[in-house]
C-alpha positions in Angstrom: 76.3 57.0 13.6 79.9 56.6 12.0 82.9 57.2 14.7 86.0 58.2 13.2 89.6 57.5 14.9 91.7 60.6 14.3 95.6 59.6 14.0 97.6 62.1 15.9 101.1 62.7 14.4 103.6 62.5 17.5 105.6 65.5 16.1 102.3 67.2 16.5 102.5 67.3 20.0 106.0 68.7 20.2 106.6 72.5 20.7 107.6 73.8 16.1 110.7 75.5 16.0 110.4 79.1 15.6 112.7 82.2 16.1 111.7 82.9 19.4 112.3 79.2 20.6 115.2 79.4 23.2 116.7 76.0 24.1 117.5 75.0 28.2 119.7 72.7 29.5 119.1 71.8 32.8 121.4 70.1 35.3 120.6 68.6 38.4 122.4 68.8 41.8 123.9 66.8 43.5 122.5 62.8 44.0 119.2 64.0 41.9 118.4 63.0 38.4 116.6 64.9 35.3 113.4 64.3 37.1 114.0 67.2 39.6 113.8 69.6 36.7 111.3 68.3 34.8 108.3 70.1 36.1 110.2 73.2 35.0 110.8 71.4 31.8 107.3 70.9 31.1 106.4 74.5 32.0 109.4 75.8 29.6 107.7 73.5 27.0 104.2 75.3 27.4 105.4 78.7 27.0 106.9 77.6 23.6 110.8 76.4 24.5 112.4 73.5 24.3 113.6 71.7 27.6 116.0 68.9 28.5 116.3 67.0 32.0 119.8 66.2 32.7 120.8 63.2 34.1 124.6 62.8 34.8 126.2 59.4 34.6 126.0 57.6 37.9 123.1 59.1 39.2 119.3 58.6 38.7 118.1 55.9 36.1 121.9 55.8 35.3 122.8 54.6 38.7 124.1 51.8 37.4 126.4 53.4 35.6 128.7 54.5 38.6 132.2 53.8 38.7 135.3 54.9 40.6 136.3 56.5 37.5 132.6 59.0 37.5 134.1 62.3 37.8 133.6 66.4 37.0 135.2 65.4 33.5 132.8 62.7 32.8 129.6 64.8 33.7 131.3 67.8 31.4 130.9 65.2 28.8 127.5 64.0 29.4 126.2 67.7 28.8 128.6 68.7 25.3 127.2 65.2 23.9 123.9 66.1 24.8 124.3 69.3 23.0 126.4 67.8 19.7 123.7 64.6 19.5 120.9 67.1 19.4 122.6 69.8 17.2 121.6 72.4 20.1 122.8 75.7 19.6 122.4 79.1 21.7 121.6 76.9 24.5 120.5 78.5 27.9 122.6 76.1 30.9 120.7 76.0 33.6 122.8 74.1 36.9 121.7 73.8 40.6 124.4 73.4 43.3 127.1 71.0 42.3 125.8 71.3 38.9 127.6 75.0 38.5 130.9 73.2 38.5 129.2 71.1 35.3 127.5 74.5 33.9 130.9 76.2 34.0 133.1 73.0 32.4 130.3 72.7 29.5 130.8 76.3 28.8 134.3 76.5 28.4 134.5 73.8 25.9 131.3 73.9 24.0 131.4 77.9 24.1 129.9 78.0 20.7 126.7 75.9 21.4 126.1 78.2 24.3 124.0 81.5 24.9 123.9 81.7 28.2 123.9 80.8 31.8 121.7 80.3 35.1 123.4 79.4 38.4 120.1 78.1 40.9 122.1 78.6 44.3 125.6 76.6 42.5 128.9 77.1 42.9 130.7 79.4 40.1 134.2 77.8 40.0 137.2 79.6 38.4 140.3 77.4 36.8 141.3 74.7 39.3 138.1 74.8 41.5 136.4 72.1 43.1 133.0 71.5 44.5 135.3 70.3 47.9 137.2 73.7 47.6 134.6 75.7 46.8 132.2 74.5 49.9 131.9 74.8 53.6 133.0 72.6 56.4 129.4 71.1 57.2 128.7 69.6 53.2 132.7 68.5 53.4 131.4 66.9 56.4 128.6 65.2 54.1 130.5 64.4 51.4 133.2 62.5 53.5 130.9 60.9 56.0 128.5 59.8 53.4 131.0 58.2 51.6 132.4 56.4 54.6 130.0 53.3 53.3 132.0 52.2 50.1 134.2 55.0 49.1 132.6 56.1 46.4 129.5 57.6 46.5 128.3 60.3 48.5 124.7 59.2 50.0 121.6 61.5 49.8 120.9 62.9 52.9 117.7 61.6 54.9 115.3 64.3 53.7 116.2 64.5 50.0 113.2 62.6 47.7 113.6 59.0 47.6 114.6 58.4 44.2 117.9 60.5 44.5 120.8 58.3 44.7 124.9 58.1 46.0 126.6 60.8 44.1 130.1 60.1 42.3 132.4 61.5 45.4 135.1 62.1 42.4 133.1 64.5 40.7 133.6 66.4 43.9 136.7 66.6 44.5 138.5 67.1 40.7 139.6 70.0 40.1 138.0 71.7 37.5 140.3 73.3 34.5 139.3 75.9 31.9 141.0 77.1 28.6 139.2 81.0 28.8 138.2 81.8 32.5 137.2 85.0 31.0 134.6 84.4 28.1 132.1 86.3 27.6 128.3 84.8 27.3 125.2 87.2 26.2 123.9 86.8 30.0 124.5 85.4 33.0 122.5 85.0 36.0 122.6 84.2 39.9 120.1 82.8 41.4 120.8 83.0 45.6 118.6 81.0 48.1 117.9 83.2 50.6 116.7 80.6 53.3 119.4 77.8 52.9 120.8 77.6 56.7 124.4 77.6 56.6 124.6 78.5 52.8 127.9 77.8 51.3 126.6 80.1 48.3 126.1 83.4 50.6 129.2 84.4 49.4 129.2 83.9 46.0 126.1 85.8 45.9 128.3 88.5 48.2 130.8 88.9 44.9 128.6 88.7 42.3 125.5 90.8 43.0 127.0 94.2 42.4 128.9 92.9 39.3 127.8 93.9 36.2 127.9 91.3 34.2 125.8 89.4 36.5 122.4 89.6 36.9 122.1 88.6 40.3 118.7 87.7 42.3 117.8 86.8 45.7 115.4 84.0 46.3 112.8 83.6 49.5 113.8 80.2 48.9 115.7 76.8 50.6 118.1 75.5 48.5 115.4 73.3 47.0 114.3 76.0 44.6 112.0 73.7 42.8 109.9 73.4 45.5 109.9 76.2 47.0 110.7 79.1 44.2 109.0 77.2 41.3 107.6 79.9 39.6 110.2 82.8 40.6 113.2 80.4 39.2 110.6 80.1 35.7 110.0 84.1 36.1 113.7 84.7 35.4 114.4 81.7 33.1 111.9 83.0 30.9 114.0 86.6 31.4 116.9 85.2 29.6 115.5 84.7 26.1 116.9 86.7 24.1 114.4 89.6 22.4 114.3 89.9 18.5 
């Protein structure tokens, strides 16, 4: 009996563009890398989207890439090359915790690559924000005590996976600037973990759940919402694309 080897194409196993394809971004929080988001990634990629895993500079598999000099501005950066390398456009920016201060930066300055916008339980910054202003006394706590070691990272707490690393205490602390506070994106949504103890999103959830140019939800949820909300946070993510 003759056996024949079938050559797959690589490109045949990767999701054809179509009209209804609808690109994500997502952005990890604080000390994690692209690989908390790829199990969403790969679910995006099943029902038809495209999906990329975020990792900021400094962090992750770029670890070794931290510097004093690591800041908001630089992880800004990371996200519009992402989008210019890859000729992305009408992307959907997806950002958990610190990541809203990156969300909002990429936004402002790469408006015309951008569709729209998911905050998972992330601070929503306005001109001259910080993740330090922003926050509450016990993660200021955190990021100053877990800094204490070198000055310039901020170490993952003891229950956070093992793979997530010192995160760039700059980033933090810069201030964030925008050119148009006010633009307008097709949607935006709020994603609010419900059972985070001593949330320092409560209220931002507060001010932006009755606004309506929010569409603001309420997760039964810790602030990790990839473990605990996995397919609730894909629910609404699939939500945003935009109907022909």
């Amino acid at each position: 009996m003759r056996r024949y080897l079938r050559v797959v194409d690589p490109d045949d196993l990767l999701p054809k563009w179509s009209p209804d394809m609808t690109t994500f971004v997502l952005i990890p929080g604080a000390c994690h890398g692209g690989w908390w988001f790829e199990p969403l990634a790969r679910r995006l990629r099943e029902h038809g989207h495209q999906a990329y895993s975020v990792t900021l500079t400094g962090l992750g598999d770029r670890a070794h890439l931290m510097t004093a000099s690591v800041n908001l501005d630089t992880h800004i950066q990371d996200v519009i090359s992402l989008l210019e390398n890859e000729q992305i456009e009408d992307a959907v920016l997806v950002g958990h915790s610190y990541a809203g201060m990156v969300v909002t930066g990429a936004a402002d300055r790469a408006a015309d690559r951008i569709d729209a916008l998911v905050y998972v339980d992330a601070f929503v910054p306005g001109d001259g924000d910080s993740a330090w202003y922003l926050t509450n006394d016990a993660q200021r706590r955190w990021y100053i005590d877990g800094a204490s070691a070198d000055g310039l990272g901020i170490a993952p707490m003891p229950f956070f996976d093992p793979r997530s690393t010192p995160h760039p205490l700059a980033s933090a602390v810069q201030r964030l600037r925008l050119v148009d506070p006010m633009r307008k994106f097709r949607r935006r949504d709020y994603l609010y973990a419900a059972e985070f103890p001593e949330s320092p999103f409560a209220s931002t959830y507060e001010r932006l759940r009755d606004d309506p140019d929010w569409h603001a939800h309420a997760l039964k949820s810790g602030h990790n919402v990839m473990k605990d909300a996995l397919e609730e946070l894909l629910r609404i993510l699939l939500e945003t694309v935009p109907t022909s």
